[in-house]
Coordinates of C-alpha atoms in Angstrom, one line a residue:
Chain A
M1 CA 90.5 152.1 157.1
N2 CA 90.4 149.5 159.8
Q3 CA 92.5 148.4 162.6
H4 CA 94.8 146.3 160.4
F5 CA 96.0 149.1 158.1
H6 CA 99.4 149.5 159.9
K7 CA 100.2 145.8 159.6
K8 CA 102.6 145.0 156.9
A9 CA 102.5 141.5 155.5
V10 CA 106.0 140.3 155.4
K11 CA 107.3 137.0 154.1
I12 CA 111.0 136.4 153.9
D13 CA 111.9 133.7 151.5
I14 CA 115.4 132.3 151.5
G15 CA 115.4 128.7 150.4
D16 CA 118.4 126.5 150.9
G17 CA 117.0 124.2 153.6
A18 CA 114.5 121.4 153.4
A19 CA 110.9 122.6 153.1
I20 CA 109.5 123.4 156.6
P21 CA 106.0 122.0 156.9
V22 CA 103.3 124.6 157.4
R23 CA 100.2 123.6 159.3
K24 CA 97.8 124.9 156.7
D25 CA 99.7 123.4 153.8
A26 CA 98.3 119.9 153.6
G27 CA 100.3 119.0 150.5
L28 CA 103.6 119.8 152.0
F29 CA 102.6 118.0 155.1
T30 CA 102.0 114.9 153.1
A31 CA 105.3 115.3 151.3
W32 CA 107.1 115.6 154.6
W33 CA 105.2 112.6 156.1
M34 CA 106.0 110.4 153.1
T35 CA 109.7 111.3 152.9
F36 CA 110.3 111.0 156.6
F37 CA 108.6 107.7 157.1
G38 CA 109.7 106.5 153.7
A39 CA 113.3 107.1 154.6
I40 CA 112.9 105.3 158.0
A41 CA 111.1 102.4 156.3
V42 CA 113.9 102.0 153.7
I43 CA 116.6 102.1 156.5
V44 CA 114.7 99.4 158.5
Y45 CA 114.0 97.3 155.4
L46 CA 117.7 97.4 154.3
C47 CA 118.9 96.6 157.8
V48 CA 116.5 93.7 158.3
T49 CA 116.8 92.1 154.9
Q50 CA 120.5 92.7 154.3
P51 CA 122.0 93.2 157.7
E52 CA 125.4 92.6 156.1
P53 CA 126.5 95.2 155.2
Y54 CA 123.7 97.7 155.9
W55 CA 123.3 97.1 159.6
R56 CA 127.1 97.2 160.0
V57 CA 127.2 100.6 158.2
L58 CA 124.4 101.9 160.4
K59 CA 126.2 100.8 163.6
F60 CA 129.3 102.6 162.4
L61 CA 127.6 106.0 162.0
P62 CA 126.2 107.1 165.4
D63 CA 129.6 108.6 166.5
G64 CA 129.5 110.7 163.3
V65 CA 125.9 111.8 164.0
Y66 CA 126.9 113.0 167.4
V67 CA 129.8 115.0 165.9
T68 CA 127.5 116.4 163.2
F69 CA 125.1 117.6 165.9
Q70 CA 127.9 119.1 167.9
V71 CA 129.2 121.0 164.9
T72 CA 125.7 122.1 163.9
V73 CA 124.6 123.3 167.3
L74 CA 127.8 125.1 168.1
S75 CA 127.8 126.7 164.7
I76 CA 124.1 127.7 165.0
L77 CA 124.8 129.4 168.4
L78 CA 127.8 131.3 167.0
S79 CA 125.9 132.3 163.8
L80 CA 122.9 133.5 165.8
V81 CA 125.2 135.8 167.9
L82 CA 127.0 137.0 164.9
G83 CA 123.8 137.3 162.9
L84 CA 122.1 139.5 165.6
I85 CA 125.1 141.7 165.9
T86 CA 125.4 142.0 162.1
G87 CA 121.7 142.6 161.6
L88 CA 121.7 145.4 164.2
G89 CA 125.0 146.7 162.7
R90 CA 123.4 146.9 159.3
L91 CA 120.5 148.9 160.7
S92 CA 122.8 151.2 162.8
R93 CA 122.8 154.8 161.9
N94 CA 126.5 154.9 162.8
R95 CA 128.2 155.0 159.4
I96 CA 131.3 153.1 160.6
I97 CA 129.4 150.3 162.3
N98 CA 127.1 150.0 159.4
L99 CA 130.1 149.8 157.0
I100 CA 131.8 147.1 159.0
A101 CA 128.7 145.0 159.2
S102 CA 128.0 145.4 155.5
T103 CA 131.5 144.6 154.5
Y104 CA 131.5 141.5 156.5
V105 CA 128.4 140.3 154.8
E106 CA 129.8 141.1 151.3
I107 CA 133.1 139.3 151.9
I108 CA 131.6 136.2 153.4
R109 CA 128.8 135.9 150.9
G110 CA 131.3 136.1 148.1
I111 CA 133.5 133.2 149.2
P112 CA 132.3 129.6 149.0
L113 CA 132.0 127.9 152.4
L114 CA 134.4 125.1 151.4
V115 CA 137.1 127.7 150.6
Q116 CA 136.4 129.5 154.0
L117 CA 136.8 126.1 155.8
F118 CA 140.2 125.5 154.0
Y119 CA 141.2 129.1 154.6
I120 CA 140.5 129.1 158.3
Y121 CA 142.1 125.7 159.0
Y122 CA 145.0 125.6 156.6
A123 CA 145.8 129.2 155.7
L124 CA 145.3 130.8 159.1
G125 CA 146.7 127.6 160.6
R126 CA 150.1 128.6 159.2
L127 CA 150.1 131.6 161.5
E128 CA 151.8 131.2 164.8
F129 CA 148.7 132.3 166.8
F130 CA 146.4 129.7 165.2
K131 CA 149.0 126.9 165.1
D132 CA 147.2 124.6 167.5
L133 CA 143.7 125.3 166.4
P134 CA 141.8 122.0 166.7
P135 CA 139.9 121.0 163.5
M136 CA 136.6 121.1 165.4
A137 CA 137.2 124.7 166.5
A138 CA 138.2 125.7 163.0
A139 CA 135.1 124.0 161.6
V140 CA 132.7 125.7 164.0
A141 CA 134.4 129.1 163.5
A142 CA 134.2 128.8 159.7
M143 CA 130.5 127.6 159.7
G144 CA 129.5 130.2 162.3
I145 CA 131.2 133.1 160.6
C146 CA 129.7 132.1 157.2
Y147 CA 126.2 131.6 158.4
G148 CA 126.4 134.6 160.7
A149 CA 126.5 136.7 157.6
Y150 CA 123.4 135.1 156.1
M151 CA 121.6 135.2 159.4
G152 CA 122.5 138.9 159.7
E153 CA 120.5 139.6 156.5
V154 CA 117.6 137.7 157.9
F155 CA 117.7 139.5 161.2
R156 CA 118.0 142.9 159.4
A157 CA 115.0 142.1 157.3
G158 CA 113.0 140.8 160.3
I159 CA 113.7 143.8 162.5
D160 CA 113.1 146.2 159.6
S161 CA 109.7 144.6 159.0
I162 CA 108.3 145.8 162.4
D163 CA 106.0 148.8 162.0
K164 CA 107.6 152.1 163.0
G165 CA 104.7 152.8 165.2
Q166 CA 105.8 150.0 167.5
S167 CA 109.1 151.7 168.4
E168 CA 107.4 155.1 168.5
A169 CA 104.9 153.8 171.1
S170 CA 107.7 152.2 173.1
R171 CA 109.9 155.3 173.0
S172 CA 107.0 157.6 173.9
L173 CA 106.5 155.5 177.1
G174 CA 110.1 156.2 178.1
F175 CA 111.9 153.1 176.9
N176 CA 115.3 153.9 175.4
R177 CA 116.6 152.4 172.2
A178 CA 118.0 149.2 173.6
Q179 CA 115.0 148.5 175.8
T180 CA 112.7 149.1 172.8
M181 CA 114.7 146.6 170.8
M182 CA 114.7 144.1 173.6
Y183 CA 111.1 144.3 174.8
V184 CA 109.2 145.4 171.8
I185 CA 111.0 144.9 168.4
L186 CA 112.9 141.6 168.8
P187 CA 110.0 139.6 170.4
Q188 CA 107.9 140.5 167.3
A189 CA 110.7 140.3 164.8
W190 CA 111.5 136.8 165.9
R191 CA 108.3 135.5 164.5
T192 CA 109.1 136.9 161.0
I193 CA 112.7 135.8 161.4
L194 CA 112.1 132.2 162.5
P195 CA 111.1 130.6 159.2
P196 CA 114.1 131.8 157.2
V197 CA 116.4 131.2 160.3
G198 CA 115.0 127.7 160.5
N199 CA 115.9 127.3 156.8
E200 CA 119.4 128.4 157.6
F201 CA 119.6 125.9 160.5
I202 CA 118.7 123.1 158.1
A203 CA 121.0 124.4 155.4
L204 CA 123.8 124.6 158.0
L205 CA 123.2 121.1 159.1
K206 CA 123.6 119.8 155.6
D207 CA 126.6 122.0 154.9
S208 CA 128.2 120.7 158.0
S209 CA 129.1 117.6 155.9
L210 CA 131.8 119.9 154.4
V211 CA 133.8 119.9 157.7
S212 CA 134.7 116.3 156.9
V213 CA 137.5 117.7 154.8
L214 CA 139.1 119.0 158.0
A215 CA 139.4 115.6 159.5
V216 CA 136.4 116.2 161.8
A217 CA 134.8 112.8 162.2
D218 CA 131.2 113.8 161.4
L219 CA 128.6 111.7 159.8
M220 CA 130.0 112.2 156.3
R221 CA 133.5 111.5 157.4
R222 CA 132.4 108.3 159.1
G223 CA 130.7 107.2 155.9
R224 CA 133.8 107.9 153.9
E225 CA 136.0 106.0 156.3
F226 CA 133.7 103.0 156.1
A227 CA 133.5 103.1 152.3
S228 CA 137.3 103.4 151.9
E229 CA 138.0 100.5 154.2
S230 CA 135.3 98.2 152.9
F231 CA 135.0 99.4 149.3
L232 CA 131.2 99.3 149.8
Y233 CA 130.7 102.8 148.4
F234 CA 127.1 102.3 147.3
E235 CA 125.9 100.8 150.6
A236 CA 127.9 103.3 152.8
Y237 CA 126.7 106.4 151.0
T238 CA 123.1 105.2 150.7
M239 CA 123.0 104.9 154.5
V240 CA 124.7 108.3 155.0
A241 CA 122.2 110.0 152.7
L242 CA 119.2 108.3 154.4
V243 CA 120.5 109.3 157.8
Y244 CA 121.0 112.9 156.7
L245 CA 117.5 113.0 155.3
V246 CA 115.9 111.7 158.5
I247 CA 117.8 114.2 160.6
T248 CA 117.0 117.1 158.3
L249 CA 113.4 116.3 158.1
F250 CA 113.2 116.0 161.9
L251 CA 114.8 119.4 162.3
S252 CA 112.4 120.9 159.7
K253 CA 109.4 119.6 161.7
G254 CA 110.9 121.0 164.9
V255 CA 111.1 124.5 163.3
S256 CA 107.6 124.2 162.1
K257 CA 106.4 123.4 165.6
M258 CA 108.3 126.4 167.0
E259 CA 106.7 128.6 164.4
Q260 CA 103.2 127.6 165.4
R261 CA 104.0 128.3 169.0
L262 CA 105.2 131.7 168.1
N263 CA 102.0 132.6 166.4
Y264 CA 100.0 132.5 169.6
Y265 CA 98.9 136.2 169.5
E266 CA 97.7 136.1 165.9
R267 CA 94.0 135.9 165.1
D268 CA 93.4 133.2 162.5
Chain B
M1 CA 97.8 183.8 183.8
N2 CA 100.1 185.7 186.1
G3 CA 102.3 183.5 188.2
I4 CA 101.5 180.3 186.5
R5 CA 104.4 178.6 184.8
P6 CA 103.4 177.0 181.5
I7 CA 103.8 173.2 181.6
I8 CA 104.7 173.2 177.9
D9 CA 106.5 176.2 176.4
I10 CA 107.2 176.1 172.7
K11 CA 109.2 179.0 171.4
N12 CA 110.1 180.0 167.8
V13 CA 110.2 176.4 166.6
Y14 CA 111.3 175.6 163.0
K15 CA 111.3 172.2 161.4
F16 CA 112.2 171.1 157.9
F17 CA 111.7 167.8 156.1
G18 CA 114.3 168.3 153.4
Q19 CA 113.0 171.2 151.4
L20 CA 109.6 171.2 153.0
Q21 CA 109.1 173.6 155.9
A22 CA 106.9 171.7 158.3
L23 CA 107.0 174.2 161.2
N24 CA 107.6 177.9 160.7
D25 CA 108.3 180.0 163.8
V26 CA 105.7 178.3 166.0
S27 CA 105.3 179.5 169.5
L28 CA 102.7 178.2 172.0
S29 CA 102.6 177.9 175.7
I30 CA 100.2 175.7 177.6
N31 CA 99.3 175.9 181.2
P32 CA 98.7 173.0 183.6
G33 CA 95.2 171.7 183.2
E34 CA 94.6 173.3 179.8
K35 CA 93.0 171.2 177.0
V36 CA 94.4 172.5 173.8
V37 CA 93.0 171.2 170.5
I38 CA 95.0 171.7 167.4
I39 CA 93.2 171.8 164.1
G40 CA 94.1 172.5 160.6
P41 CA 94.2 171.0 157.1
S42 CA 96.4 167.9 156.5
G43 CA 100.0 168.9 156.0
S44 CA 99.5 171.9 158.2
G45 CA 102.2 170.7 160.6
K46 CA 99.8 170.0 163.5
S47 CA 101.0 166.4 164.0
T48 CA 104.6 167.4 163.6
L49 CA 104.2 170.0 166.3
L50 CA 102.6 167.5 168.6
R51 CA 105.3 164.9 167.9
S52 CA 107.9 167.5 168.6
I53 CA 106.7 167.9 172.1
N54 CA 108.0 164.5 173.1
R55 CA 110.8 164.6 170.5
L56 CA 109.5 161.9 168.2
E57 CA 110.4 164.6 165.7
T58 CA 113.5 166.7 166.4
I59 CA 113.2 170.4 165.8
D60 CA 115.8 172.3 163.8
S61 CA 115.7 175.5 165.9
G62 CA 113.8 177.1 168.7
S63 CA 113.1 175.5 172.1
I64 CA 110.5 173.3 173.7
V65 CA 110.4 173.2 177.5
V66 CA 108.2 170.6 179.2
D67 CA 107.6 171.0 182.9
G68 CA 110.7 173.2 183.3
K69 CA 113.0 170.9 181.3
D70 CA 114.3 171.7 177.8
I71 CA 113.6 168.5 175.9
N72 CA 116.6 169.1 173.6
G73 CA 118.9 170.3 176.3
S74 CA 122.1 168.5 176.8
G75 CA 121.4 168.0 180.5
S76 CA 117.9 166.5 180.1
D77 CA 117.1 162.8 179.8
I78 CA 114.5 162.6 177.1
N79 CA 113.5 159.1 178.4
L80 CA 112.6 160.6 181.7
I81 CA 110.7 163.5 180.2
R82 CA 108.7 161.1 178.0
Q83 CA 107.5 159.4 181.1
E84 CA 105.6 162.6 181.9
L85 CA 104.1 162.8 178.4
G86 CA 101.6 160.1 177.6
M87 CA 101.0 159.7 173.9
V88 CA 98.1 158.2 171.9
F89 CA 98.6 157.5 168.2
Q90 CA 96.3 157.4 165.3
S91 CA 97.1 153.7 164.6
F92 CA 97.0 152.7 168.3
N93 CA 100.4 150.9 168.2
L94 CA 99.5 148.5 170.9
F95 CA 102.2 145.8 171.4
P96 CA 100.6 142.8 169.6
H97 CA 102.8 140.2 171.4
K98 CA 101.5 141.3 174.8
T99 CA 98.1 140.9 176.3
V100 CA 96.1 144.0 177.2
M101 CA 97.4 143.6 180.7
G102 CA 100.9 143.2 179.5
N103 CA 100.6 146.4 177.4
L104 CA 99.6 148.3 180.5
T105 CA 102.0 146.9 183.0
M106 CA 105.2 146.6 180.9
A107 CA 106.4 150.2 181.1
P108 CA 105.5 150.8 184.8
M109 CA 107.2 147.6 185.8
K110 CA 110.3 148.0 183.7
L111 CA 110.8 151.7 183.9
K112 CA 109.4 152.6 187.3
K113 CA 110.1 149.3 189.0
V114 CA 106.5 149.1 190.2
P115 CA 105.9 145.6 191.7
E116 CA 103.8 143.3 189.5
L117 CA 100.8 143.1 191.8
E118 CA 100.6 146.8 192.2
A119 CA 101.0 147.4 188.4
K120 CA 98.2 144.9 187.7
K121 CA 95.9 146.5 190.2
R122 CA 96.4 149.9 188.7
A123 CA 96.1 148.5 185.2
L124 CA 92.7 146.9 186.1
A125 CA 91.5 150.2 187.6
L126 CA 92.5 152.0 184.3
L127 CA 90.8 149.3 182.2
D128 CA 87.7 149.8 184.3
K129 CA 87.9 153.5 183.7
V130 CA 88.1 153.1 179.9
G131 CA 85.3 150.4 180.1
I132 CA 87.1 147.2 179.1
K133 CA 88.1 145.6 182.3
D134 CA 86.9 142.2 181.0
K135 CA 89.5 142.2 178.2
A136 CA 92.5 142.3 180.4
E137 CA 93.8 138.9 179.3
V138 CA 93.2 139.0 175.6
Y139 CA 95.7 140.0 172.9
P140 CA 95.1 143.3 171.0
S141 CA 94.3 141.5 167.7
M142 CA 91.1 140.3 169.3
L143 CA 89.9 143.8 170.0
S144 CA 88.0 146.3 167.8
G145 CA 89.6 149.5 166.8
G146 CA 87.7 151.5 169.4
Q147 CA 88.7 149.0 172.1
Q148 CA 92.3 149.1 171.0
Q149 CA 92.4 152.8 171.2
R150 CA 90.9 152.8 174.7
V151 CA 93.6 150.3 175.7
A152 CA 96.2 152.6 174.2
I153 CA 94.9 155.5 176.3
A154 CA 95.0 153.3 179.4
R155 CA 98.6 152.2 178.5
A156 CA 99.7 155.8 178.4
L157 CA 97.9 156.6 181.6
A158 CA 99.6 153.7 183.4
M159 CA 102.8 155.8 183.5
N160 CA 100.9 158.5 185.4
P161 CA 101.9 161.2 183.0
K162 CA 101.3 164.9 183.7
I163 CA 100.4 165.6 180.1
M164 CA 98.5 163.6 177.5
L165 CA 99.2 164.0 173.8
F166 CA 96.7 162.7 171.3
D167 CA 97.6 162.4 167.6
E168 CA 94.4 162.1 165.6
P169 CA 93.1 159.4 168.0
T170 CA 89.9 158.8 166.1
S171 CA 91.0 159.1 162.5
A172 CA 91.6 155.4 162.0
L173 CA 88.3 154.3 163.6
D174 CA 85.1 153.2 162.0
P175 CA 82.5 155.9 162.7
E176 CA 80.5 153.9 165.2
M177 CA 83.6 153.6 167.4
I178 CA 84.6 157.2 167.5
G179 CA 82.2 158.0 170.3
E180 CA 83.5 155.5 172.8
V181 CA 87.0 156.9 172.4
L182 CA 85.9 160.5 172.7
D183 CA 83.9 159.7 175.8
V184 CA 87.1 158.4 177.5
M185 CA 88.9 161.6 176.5
V186 CA 86.1 163.8 177.8
T187 CA 86.3 162.0 181.1
L188 CA 90.0 162.5 181.2
A189 CA 89.6 166.2 180.5
R190 CA 87.0 166.6 183.2
E191 CA 89.5 165.1 185.7
G192 CA 91.8 168.0 185.0
M193 CA 94.4 166.3 182.8
T194 CA 96.5 168.6 180.7
M195 CA 95.8 167.5 177.1
V196 CA 97.0 168.5 173.7
V197 CA 94.9 166.9 171.0
V198 CA 95.3 167.0 167.2
T199 CA 91.9 166.1 165.8
H200 CA 89.3 166.7 163.2
E201 CA 86.5 166.2 165.7
M202 CA 85.0 169.7 165.9
G203 CA 82.3 168.6 168.3
F204 CA 85.0 167.4 170.8
A205 CA 86.9 170.7 170.3
R206 CA 83.8 172.7 171.2
E207 CA 82.9 170.6 174.2
V208 CA 86.2 170.0 175.8
A209 CA 88.9 172.5 174.5
S210 CA 89.9 175.3 176.7
R211 CA 91.8 176.7 173.7
V212 CA 91.8 175.9 170.0
V213 CA 94.8 176.4 167.9
F214 CA 94.6 176.6 164.1
M215 CA 97.6 175.7 162.0
D216 CA 98.1 176.0 158.3
G217 CA 101.2 175.6 156.1
G218 CA 103.5 175.0 159.1
E219 CA 102.4 178.3 160.8
L220 CA 100.3 178.8 163.9
I221 CA 97.6 181.1 162.6
E222 CA 95.3 181.5 165.5
S223 CA 95.2 180.4 169.2
R224 CA 92.2 181.5 171.2
P225 CA 89.7 180.2 173.8
A226 CA 87.4 177.7 172.3
A227 CA 84.1 179.6 172.5
E228 CA 85.7 182.8 171.0
F229 CA 87.5 180.7 168.4
F230 CA 84.3 179.1 167.0
A231 CA 82.0 182.1 167.5
N232 CA 84.3 184.6 165.9
P233 CA 87.3 183.3 164.1
Q234 CA 89.7 186.2 163.3
H235 CA 91.8 185.0 160.4
P236 CA 90.4 184.5 156.9
R237 CA 92.2 181.1 156.6
T238 CA 90.6 180.0 159.9
R239 CA 87.2 181.0 158.6
A240 CA 87.8 179.2 155.3
F241 CA 88.8 176.0 157.1
L242 CA 85.9 176.1 159.5
D243 CA 83.5 176.6 156.6
S244 CA 85.0 173.7 154.8
M245 CA 84.5 171.5 157.9
L246 CA 80.8 172.2 158.1

C-alpha cells in the first residue's frame, strides 16, 4: 500500500467535439498545428489569389461569426447552470428530485437537437405565452436545454469520481453537505469534468449552425444568404467551413490551456 | 470516576449493514482526558464504532452522547458537534487541491470565521508541532505518506477539538513512516487530549492507552485499563487475539 491507493484514475470520454490537444500528446499537437495553420493559410491564399469572390465572402461573414459566438456563449452558460443542477439532481438521495433530473436527461437525449429547435420555436411559439419569443431566445433556450442534459451526465460522473474520503474528511471537520460540495468536491471534480465539458463546448459551437433554420443570422445563415444571392455555393460554403474550423480549433486549444492550468496540484 | 461526566457516552448501540450486524449492543463511556485504544480483528466493528461517534455511520438503535449532546438528537446540530471531534483517517484524505496551509486554515476560517492571519499563525504552530513547518506551501501530493498523515492530524487539531478520533492512522503507511506518526500521537496524548484510537499498533496501546477495548464480531468483549488488559486478559477471545498478534 502507498499514499496513492485511494486515488481513482478517472477518464471520461465523450467525443463529439474536435480533439482537444494534450500537452503530452505530441502527435495530436502536430495534427492541431497543421489543421489550424493550414486552414488559415488556405483562407489567406484564396483571398489573396482570388479576392473575387473569396474576399467578398469573407467580408460578408463577421456579423455571422459574432452571432454564432453570442448563441454559443449564452447557450454554454445556460447549459452549465442546467448541467450542474441536473448532475446534482441525479446524485440526490431525494427520490423525486432524482427522478425529475433523470427524466429530463432521458427526454432530451432521445430527441434530435434540430427537432428540439423547431419544437421550441414553432410548436411552443403557437402558445399565447411564447407568441413573441424572439428567434435568438428560442435558439439559446433549445441549445442550452439540450446541452444541459449532456452536461448533467458529465457533472454527475465528475462529482461521482471524487473519493468518498474527501467528503468524509470535510464533513468530519464540520462542513455541511453544501459547503462540502462547494469547497471540496466541485473544485476537484472540475478537473475531471473539464475535458468532456470542453468537448461539449466545441460540439455546441458546431451544432449552433442548426439555429440558422430559425432565421438567426449566424455564420451558417450568412453563408447561406450569400450563396443564395450569388449562386456561388462552392465558394461560400468553402469559406464557411474554413471559418468554423478555425474557430473550433481555437476553442479546443483554449480548453487545453485551461486543463493544464487546472492540473497545478498534480505531481507529474 | 465519581462526579466526572463522561465526554463520550455510548449506550446499547446496534448497527446493521443489510444482513450483517456490525455493532451488537455496544456500550462504552469515556471520560475527559482518557486515551482509549480499540483493538480487534478486521470486521470486528471497531472502525464502525469509531465512525459512529461523529455520525459518519448512523446507528440503528441506542444512543451516543458527546459532551452532553445526543449526536442523533433532533435538537442537536451534528455539524457543530463534529467541530469538537477531530478525525484522522487511514487514507489521510487531505484536500489535494489545497496547499498544506490551505488544508489547515480552510475549516477554521470558513466555519469559525477565524481571521486569515490568525488561522495561518495557528496553522504554522501546529505544523511545527507535527514537525513539518517547512512544508506549509506545498501540495499534499508532494508529501510522503507519513508527512500527509501528520498534516491530517494538524488539520484536525486546527479546529481545536475536545476529542480526537483516529481510524487506523498508520495502517496505510510504509513501515518506516509509522514511527513519526505515532510520535505525534504520543505527544498529543501526553498533553491531555481525549483520544479514541482504532489501531493494530500494540506498542502504542501499551505505551499510551489508559484503557484498551477489545471488540470481536460486533461485540465489545472487554474494556479494561491497559496494564491489566495486556497482563491478564480475561476473555478467551481476547487471549486468542493477543496471541495471534505476537
